[in-house]
GROMACS .gro file of C-alpha atoms in nm:
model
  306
    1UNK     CA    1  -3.647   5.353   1.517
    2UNK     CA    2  -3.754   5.153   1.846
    3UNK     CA    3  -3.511   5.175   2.123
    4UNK     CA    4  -3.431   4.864   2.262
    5UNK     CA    5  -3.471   4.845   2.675
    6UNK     CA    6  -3.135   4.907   2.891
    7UNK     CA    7  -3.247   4.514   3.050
    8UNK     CA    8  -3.277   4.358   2.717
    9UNK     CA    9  -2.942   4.491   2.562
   10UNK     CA   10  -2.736   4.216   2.710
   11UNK     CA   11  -2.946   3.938   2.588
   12UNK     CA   12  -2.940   4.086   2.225
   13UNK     CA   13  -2.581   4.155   2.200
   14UNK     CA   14  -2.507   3.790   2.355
   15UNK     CA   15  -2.764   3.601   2.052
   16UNK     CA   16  -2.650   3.837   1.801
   17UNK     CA   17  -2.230   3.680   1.910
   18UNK     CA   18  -2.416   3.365   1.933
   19UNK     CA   19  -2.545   3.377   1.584
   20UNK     CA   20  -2.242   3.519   1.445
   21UNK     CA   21  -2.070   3.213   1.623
   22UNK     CA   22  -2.256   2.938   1.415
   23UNK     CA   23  -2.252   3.111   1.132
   24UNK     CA   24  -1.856   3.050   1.142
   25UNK     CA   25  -1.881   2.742   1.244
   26UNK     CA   26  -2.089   2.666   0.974
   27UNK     CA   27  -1.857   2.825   0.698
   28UNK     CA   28  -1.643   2.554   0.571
   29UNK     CA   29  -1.274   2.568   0.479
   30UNK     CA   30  -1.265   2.426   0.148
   31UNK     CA   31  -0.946   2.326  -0.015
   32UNK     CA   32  -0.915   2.198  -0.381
   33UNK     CA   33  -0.743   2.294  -0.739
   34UNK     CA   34  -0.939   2.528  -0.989
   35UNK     CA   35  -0.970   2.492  -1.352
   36UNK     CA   36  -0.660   2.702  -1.389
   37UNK     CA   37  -0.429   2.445  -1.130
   38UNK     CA   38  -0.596   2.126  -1.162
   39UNK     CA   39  -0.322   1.866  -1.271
   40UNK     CA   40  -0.307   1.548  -1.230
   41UNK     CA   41   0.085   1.295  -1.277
   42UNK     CA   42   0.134   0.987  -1.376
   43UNK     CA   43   0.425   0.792  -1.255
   44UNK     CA   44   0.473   0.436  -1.454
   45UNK     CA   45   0.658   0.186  -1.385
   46UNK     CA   46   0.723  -0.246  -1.377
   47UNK     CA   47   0.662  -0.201  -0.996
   48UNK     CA   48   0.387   0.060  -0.931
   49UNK     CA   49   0.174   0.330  -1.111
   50UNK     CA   50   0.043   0.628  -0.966
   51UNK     CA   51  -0.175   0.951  -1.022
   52UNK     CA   52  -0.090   1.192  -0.769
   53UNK     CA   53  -0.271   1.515  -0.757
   54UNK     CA   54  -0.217   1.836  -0.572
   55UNK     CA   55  -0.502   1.988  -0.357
   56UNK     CA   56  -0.337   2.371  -0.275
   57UNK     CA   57  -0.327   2.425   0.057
   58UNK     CA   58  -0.384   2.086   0.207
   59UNK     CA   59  -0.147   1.812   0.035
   60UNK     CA   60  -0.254   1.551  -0.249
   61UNK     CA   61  -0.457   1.307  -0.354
   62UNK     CA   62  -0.305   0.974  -0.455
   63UNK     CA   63  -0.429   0.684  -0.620
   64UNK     CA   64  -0.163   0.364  -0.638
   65UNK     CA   65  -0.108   0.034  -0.765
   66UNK     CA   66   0.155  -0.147  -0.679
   67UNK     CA   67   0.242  -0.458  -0.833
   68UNK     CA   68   0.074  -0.778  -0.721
   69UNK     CA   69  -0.212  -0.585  -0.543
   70UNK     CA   70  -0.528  -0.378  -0.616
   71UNK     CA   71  -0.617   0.014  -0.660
   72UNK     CA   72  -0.607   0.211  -0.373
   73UNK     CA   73  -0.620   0.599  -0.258
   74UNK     CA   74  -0.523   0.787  -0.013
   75UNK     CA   75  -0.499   1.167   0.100
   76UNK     CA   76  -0.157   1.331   0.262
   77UNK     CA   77  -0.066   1.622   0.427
   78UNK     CA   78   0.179   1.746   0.587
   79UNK     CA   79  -0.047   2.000   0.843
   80UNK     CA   80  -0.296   1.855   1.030
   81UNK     CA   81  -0.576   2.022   0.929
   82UNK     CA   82  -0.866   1.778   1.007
   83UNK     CA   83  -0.943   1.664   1.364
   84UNK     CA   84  -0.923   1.226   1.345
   85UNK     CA   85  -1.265   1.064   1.365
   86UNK     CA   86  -1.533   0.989   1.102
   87UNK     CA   87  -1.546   1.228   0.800
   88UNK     CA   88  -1.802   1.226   0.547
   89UNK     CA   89  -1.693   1.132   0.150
   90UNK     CA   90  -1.939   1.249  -0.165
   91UNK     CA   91  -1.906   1.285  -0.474
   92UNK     CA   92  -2.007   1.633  -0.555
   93UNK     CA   93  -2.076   1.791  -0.915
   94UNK     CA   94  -1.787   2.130  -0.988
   95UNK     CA   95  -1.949   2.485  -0.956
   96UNK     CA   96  -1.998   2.498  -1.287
   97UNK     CA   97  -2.256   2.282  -1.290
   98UNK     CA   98  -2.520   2.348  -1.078
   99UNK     CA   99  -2.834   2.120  -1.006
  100UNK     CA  100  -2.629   1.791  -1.036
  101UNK     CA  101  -2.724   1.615  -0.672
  102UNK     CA  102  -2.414   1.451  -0.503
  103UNK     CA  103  -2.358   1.118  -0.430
  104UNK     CA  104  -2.271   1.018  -0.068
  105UNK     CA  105  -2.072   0.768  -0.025
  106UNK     CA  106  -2.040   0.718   0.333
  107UNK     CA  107  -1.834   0.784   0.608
  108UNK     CA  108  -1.456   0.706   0.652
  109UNK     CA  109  -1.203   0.730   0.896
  110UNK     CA  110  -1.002   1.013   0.930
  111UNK     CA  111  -0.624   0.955   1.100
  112UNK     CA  112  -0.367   1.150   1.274
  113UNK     CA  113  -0.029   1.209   1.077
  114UNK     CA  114   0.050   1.267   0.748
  115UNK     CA  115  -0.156   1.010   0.587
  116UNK     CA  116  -0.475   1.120   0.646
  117UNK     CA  117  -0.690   0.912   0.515
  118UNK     CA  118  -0.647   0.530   0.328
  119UNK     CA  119  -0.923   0.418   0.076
  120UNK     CA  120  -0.993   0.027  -0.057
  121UNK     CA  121  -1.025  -0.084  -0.389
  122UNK     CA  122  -1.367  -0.052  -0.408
  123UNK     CA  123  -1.372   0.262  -0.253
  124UNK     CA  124  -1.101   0.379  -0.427
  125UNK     CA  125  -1.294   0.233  -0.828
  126UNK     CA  126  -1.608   0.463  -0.676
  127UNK     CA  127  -1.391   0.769  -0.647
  128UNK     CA  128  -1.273   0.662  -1.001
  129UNK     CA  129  -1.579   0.677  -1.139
  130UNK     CA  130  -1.715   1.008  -1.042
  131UNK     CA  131  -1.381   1.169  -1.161
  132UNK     CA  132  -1.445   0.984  -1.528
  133UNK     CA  133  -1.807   1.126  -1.497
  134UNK     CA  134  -1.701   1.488  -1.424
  135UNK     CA  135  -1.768   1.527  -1.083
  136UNK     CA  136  -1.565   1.555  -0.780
  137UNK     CA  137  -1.501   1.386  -0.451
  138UNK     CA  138  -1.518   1.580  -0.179
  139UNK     CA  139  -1.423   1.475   0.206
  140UNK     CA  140  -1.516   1.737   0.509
  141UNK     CA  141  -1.418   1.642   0.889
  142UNK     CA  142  -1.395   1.894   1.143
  143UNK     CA  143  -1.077   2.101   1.185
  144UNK     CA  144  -0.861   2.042   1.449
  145UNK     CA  145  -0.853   2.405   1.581
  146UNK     CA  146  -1.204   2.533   1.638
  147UNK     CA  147  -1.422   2.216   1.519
  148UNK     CA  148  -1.553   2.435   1.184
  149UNK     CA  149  -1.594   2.199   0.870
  150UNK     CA  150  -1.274   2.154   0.622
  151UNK     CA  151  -1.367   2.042   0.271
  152UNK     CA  152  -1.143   1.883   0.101
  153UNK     CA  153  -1.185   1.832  -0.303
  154UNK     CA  154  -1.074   1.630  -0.534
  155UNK     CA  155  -1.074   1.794  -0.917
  156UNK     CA  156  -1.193   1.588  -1.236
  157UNK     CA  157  -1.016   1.859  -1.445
  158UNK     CA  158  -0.723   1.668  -1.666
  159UNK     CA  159  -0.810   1.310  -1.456
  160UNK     CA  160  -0.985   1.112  -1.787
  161UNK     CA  161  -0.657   1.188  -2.053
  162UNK     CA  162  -0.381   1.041  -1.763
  163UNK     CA  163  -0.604   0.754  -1.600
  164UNK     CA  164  -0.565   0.573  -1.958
  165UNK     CA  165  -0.165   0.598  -1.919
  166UNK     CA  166  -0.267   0.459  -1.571
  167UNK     CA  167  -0.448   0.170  -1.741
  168UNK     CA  168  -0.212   0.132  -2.007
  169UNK     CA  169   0.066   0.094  -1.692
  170UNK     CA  170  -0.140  -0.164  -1.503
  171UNK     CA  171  -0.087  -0.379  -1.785
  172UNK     CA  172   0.256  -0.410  -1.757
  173UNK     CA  173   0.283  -0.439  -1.355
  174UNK     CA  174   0.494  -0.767  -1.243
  175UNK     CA  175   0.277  -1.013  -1.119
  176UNK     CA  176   0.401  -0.966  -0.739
  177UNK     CA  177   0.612  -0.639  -0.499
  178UNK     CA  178   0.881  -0.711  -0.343
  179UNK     CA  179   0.718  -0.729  -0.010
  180UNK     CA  180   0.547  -1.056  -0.134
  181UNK     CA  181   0.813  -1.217  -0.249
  182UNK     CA  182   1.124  -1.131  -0.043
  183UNK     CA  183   1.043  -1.446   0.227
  184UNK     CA  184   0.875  -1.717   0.059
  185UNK     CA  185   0.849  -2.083   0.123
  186UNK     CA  186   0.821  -2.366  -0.086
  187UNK     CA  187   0.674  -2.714   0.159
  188UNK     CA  188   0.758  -3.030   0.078
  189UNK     CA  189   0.590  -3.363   0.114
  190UNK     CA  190   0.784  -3.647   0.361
  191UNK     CA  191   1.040  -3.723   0.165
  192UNK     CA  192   0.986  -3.528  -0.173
  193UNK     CA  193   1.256  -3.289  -0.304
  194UNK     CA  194   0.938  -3.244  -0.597
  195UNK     CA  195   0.826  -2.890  -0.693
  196UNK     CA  196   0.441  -2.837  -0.746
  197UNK     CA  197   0.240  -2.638  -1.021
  198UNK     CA  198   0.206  -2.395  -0.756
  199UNK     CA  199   0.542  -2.423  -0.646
  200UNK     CA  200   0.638  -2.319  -1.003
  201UNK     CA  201   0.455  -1.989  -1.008
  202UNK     CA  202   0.591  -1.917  -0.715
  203UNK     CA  203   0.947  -1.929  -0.840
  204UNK     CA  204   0.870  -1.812  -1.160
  205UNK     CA  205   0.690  -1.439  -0.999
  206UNK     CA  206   1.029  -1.441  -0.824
  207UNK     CA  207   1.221  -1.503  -1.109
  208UNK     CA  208   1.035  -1.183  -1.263
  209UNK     CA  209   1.059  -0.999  -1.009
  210UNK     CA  210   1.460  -1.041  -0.951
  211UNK     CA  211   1.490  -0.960  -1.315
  212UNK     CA  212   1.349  -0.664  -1.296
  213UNK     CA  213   1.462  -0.534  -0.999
  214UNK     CA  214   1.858  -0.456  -1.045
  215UNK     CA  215   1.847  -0.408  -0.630
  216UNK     CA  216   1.846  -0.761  -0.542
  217UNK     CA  217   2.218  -0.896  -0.490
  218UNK     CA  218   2.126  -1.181  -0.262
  219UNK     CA  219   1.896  -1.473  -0.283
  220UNK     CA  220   1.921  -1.734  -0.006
  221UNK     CA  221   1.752  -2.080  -0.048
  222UNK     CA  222   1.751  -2.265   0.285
  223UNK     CA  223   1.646  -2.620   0.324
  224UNK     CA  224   1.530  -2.758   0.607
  225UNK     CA  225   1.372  -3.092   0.718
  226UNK     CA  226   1.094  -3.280   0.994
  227UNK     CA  227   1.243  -3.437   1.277
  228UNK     CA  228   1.228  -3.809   1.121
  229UNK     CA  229   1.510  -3.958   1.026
  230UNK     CA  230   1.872  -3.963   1.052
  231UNK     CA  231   2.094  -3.647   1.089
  232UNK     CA  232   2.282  -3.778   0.797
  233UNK     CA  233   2.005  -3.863   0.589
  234UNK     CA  234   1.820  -3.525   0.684
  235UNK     CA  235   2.096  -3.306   0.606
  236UNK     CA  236   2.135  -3.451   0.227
  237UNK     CA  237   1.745  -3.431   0.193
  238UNK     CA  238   1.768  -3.074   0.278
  239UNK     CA  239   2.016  -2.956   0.071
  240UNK     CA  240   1.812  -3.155  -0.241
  241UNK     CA  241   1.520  -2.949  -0.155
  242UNK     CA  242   1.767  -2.634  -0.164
  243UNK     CA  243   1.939  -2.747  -0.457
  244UNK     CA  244   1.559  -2.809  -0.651
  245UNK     CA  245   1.480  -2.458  -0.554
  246UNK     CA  246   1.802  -2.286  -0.665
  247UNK     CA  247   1.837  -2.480  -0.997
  248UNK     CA  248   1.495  -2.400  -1.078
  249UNK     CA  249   1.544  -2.043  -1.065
  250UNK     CA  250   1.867  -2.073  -1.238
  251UNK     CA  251   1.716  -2.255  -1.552
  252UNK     CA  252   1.504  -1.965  -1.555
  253UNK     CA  253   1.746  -1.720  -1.597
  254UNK     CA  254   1.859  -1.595  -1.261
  255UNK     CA  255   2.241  -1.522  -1.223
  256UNK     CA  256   2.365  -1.868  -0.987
  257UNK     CA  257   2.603  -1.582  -0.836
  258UNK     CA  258   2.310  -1.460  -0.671
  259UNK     CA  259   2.242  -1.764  -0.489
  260UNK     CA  260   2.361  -1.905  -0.169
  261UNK     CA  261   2.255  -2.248  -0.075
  262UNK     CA  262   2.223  -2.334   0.272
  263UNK     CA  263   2.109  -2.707   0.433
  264UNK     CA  264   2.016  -2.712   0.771
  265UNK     CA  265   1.824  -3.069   0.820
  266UNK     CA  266   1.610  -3.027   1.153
  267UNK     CA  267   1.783  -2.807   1.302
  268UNK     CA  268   1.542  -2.486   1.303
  269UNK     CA  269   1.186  -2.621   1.327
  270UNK     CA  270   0.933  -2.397   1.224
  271UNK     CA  271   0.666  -2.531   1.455
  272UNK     CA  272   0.521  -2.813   1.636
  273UNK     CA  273   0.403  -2.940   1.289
  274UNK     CA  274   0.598  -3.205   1.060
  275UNK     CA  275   0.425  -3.068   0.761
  276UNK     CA  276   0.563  -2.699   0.813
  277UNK     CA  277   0.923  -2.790   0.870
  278UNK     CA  278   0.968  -2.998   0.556
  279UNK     CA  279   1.004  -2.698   0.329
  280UNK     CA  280   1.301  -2.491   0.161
  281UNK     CA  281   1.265  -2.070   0.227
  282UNK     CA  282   1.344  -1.818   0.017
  283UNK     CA  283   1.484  -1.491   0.119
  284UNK     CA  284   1.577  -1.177  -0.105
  285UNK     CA  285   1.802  -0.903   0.002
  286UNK     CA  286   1.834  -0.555  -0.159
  287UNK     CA  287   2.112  -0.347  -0.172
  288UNK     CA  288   2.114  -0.146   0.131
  289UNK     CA  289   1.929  -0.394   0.331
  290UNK     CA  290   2.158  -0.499   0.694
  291UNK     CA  291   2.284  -0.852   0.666
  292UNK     CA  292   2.472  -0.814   0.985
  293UNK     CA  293   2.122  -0.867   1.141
  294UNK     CA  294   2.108  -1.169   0.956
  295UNK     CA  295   2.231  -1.483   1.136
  296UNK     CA  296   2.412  -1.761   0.968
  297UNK     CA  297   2.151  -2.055   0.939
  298UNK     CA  298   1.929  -1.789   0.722
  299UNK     CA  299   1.699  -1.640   1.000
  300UNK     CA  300   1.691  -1.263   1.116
  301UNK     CA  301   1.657  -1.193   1.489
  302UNK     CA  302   1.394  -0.992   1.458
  303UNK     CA  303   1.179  -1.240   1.214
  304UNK     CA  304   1.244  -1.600   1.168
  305UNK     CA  305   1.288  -1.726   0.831
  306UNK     CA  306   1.036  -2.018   0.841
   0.00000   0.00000   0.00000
């Protein structure tokens, strides 16, 4: 065997680190659930449905719908095991079979903290598809440690049987969360305690909603008035437009117990604008929720109730 010159041994031993070096970097941690873990829940309810999914070793995979809104997905962990920045998404066919070419599907962003990365609809229908078609989605970043890929995997294995519960639960979702509802305004023309079509729906998704959701132990109906006019005459417009609001929702079915109906004429102008302060607001309030922030003409101090 050919001996290698005394001046040359340096340069070998430093390519031969150099390619061990990149071949590291190049080996990707790869995280993901086998054919003997893969498991996917469903969790079904009037307010939400979920699958979650466990990826060992990283976190899981989540895809949500909450009432009132669209699908959506997003990864969690509670190590931060990908560096933030741009990370690339494909949908990638299993090991077990080979010669299927993946899909990209572009790059996303990649965040610090435990939510690591948040998916659209559309985004989050695409991932739905590959699952239903056997394949997986698969995200790699860099790590955060020593810049070498992580894979992270999303199994198909047991998705198809639970994502019809999920449709089945979709179907029954309220119309609107509780987020969407829990401040909501109804305007007024000048001089009109009159409720609209749209008006109507309005109530009515918060009449659902309240039903369904044994939290709520306070509604407060506050209404409120332009500038034009007498005091007099404002205040007992006001309190009509409350008084429309509340008895609507109590012909409906809602408990008047939960109610309290405030008038405040034009005393709390929501802007500059006529048109917005001729209106009666709606506010909800769970159990648990800290009225003592609340002050006593219906407005919080840290978010008017306009």
């Amino acid at each position: 065997m050919a001996r290698i010159p005394v001046f040359l041994r340096g340069a070998v031993v430093s390519g031969a680190l150099a390619l061990l070096a990149a071949g590291n970097v190049a080996q990707a941690a790869t995280y993901g659930a086998g054919i003997e873990n893969s498991q996917w829940y469903l969790s079904e309810s009037v307010f939400e449905c979920t699958l979650v999914h466990q990826v060992p070793g990283y976190g899981r995979a989540v895809f949500r719908h909450r009432a009132g809104e669209s699908l959506s997905f997003f990864l969690e962990s509670e190590t931060p095991l990908m560096r933030p920045g741009r990370g690339m998404l494909v949908v990638e066919a299993p090991s077990w079979r080979p010669g299927t070419a993946p899909r990209t599907l572009g790059r996303v962003n990649v965040e610090d903290g435990r939510r690591t990365v948040s998916l659209d609809s559309r985004q989050a229908m695409i991932l739905v598809q590959g699952l239903l078609e056997g394949m997986d989605p698969t995200l790699t970043r860099q790590s955060w440690y020593d810049g070498s890929p992580v894979r992270v995997k999303v199994s198909n294995i047991n998705f198809s049987g639970q994502f019809s519960g999920y449709r089945s639960c979709t179907s029954g979702l309220l119309p609107v969360n509780y987020d969407q509802i829990k401040r909501s305004r109804v305007p007024f023309s000048a001089g009109s305690t009159s409720l609209s079509g749209a008006d109507r729906r309005l109530l009515d998704n918060i009449v659902a909603y309240v039903q369904a959701d044994s939290t709520v132990e306070r509604i407060f109906v506050d209404g409120h008035t332009d500038s034009s006019g007498s005091r007099i005459d404002n205040r007992a417009l006001s309190e009509e437009r409350a008084r429309v609001v509340a008895d609507y929702l109590i012909d409906e079915g809602i408990d008047s117990d939960l109610i309290t109906v405030r008038a405040h004429a034009d005393q709390f102008p929501a802007s500059n604008r006529p048109a917005d302060n001729r209106r009666t607001t709606i506010r909800l309030q769970r159990e648990g929720e800290r009225p003592d922030l609340q002050q006593a003409n219906g407005y919080d101090a840290a978010s008017p109730n306009s």
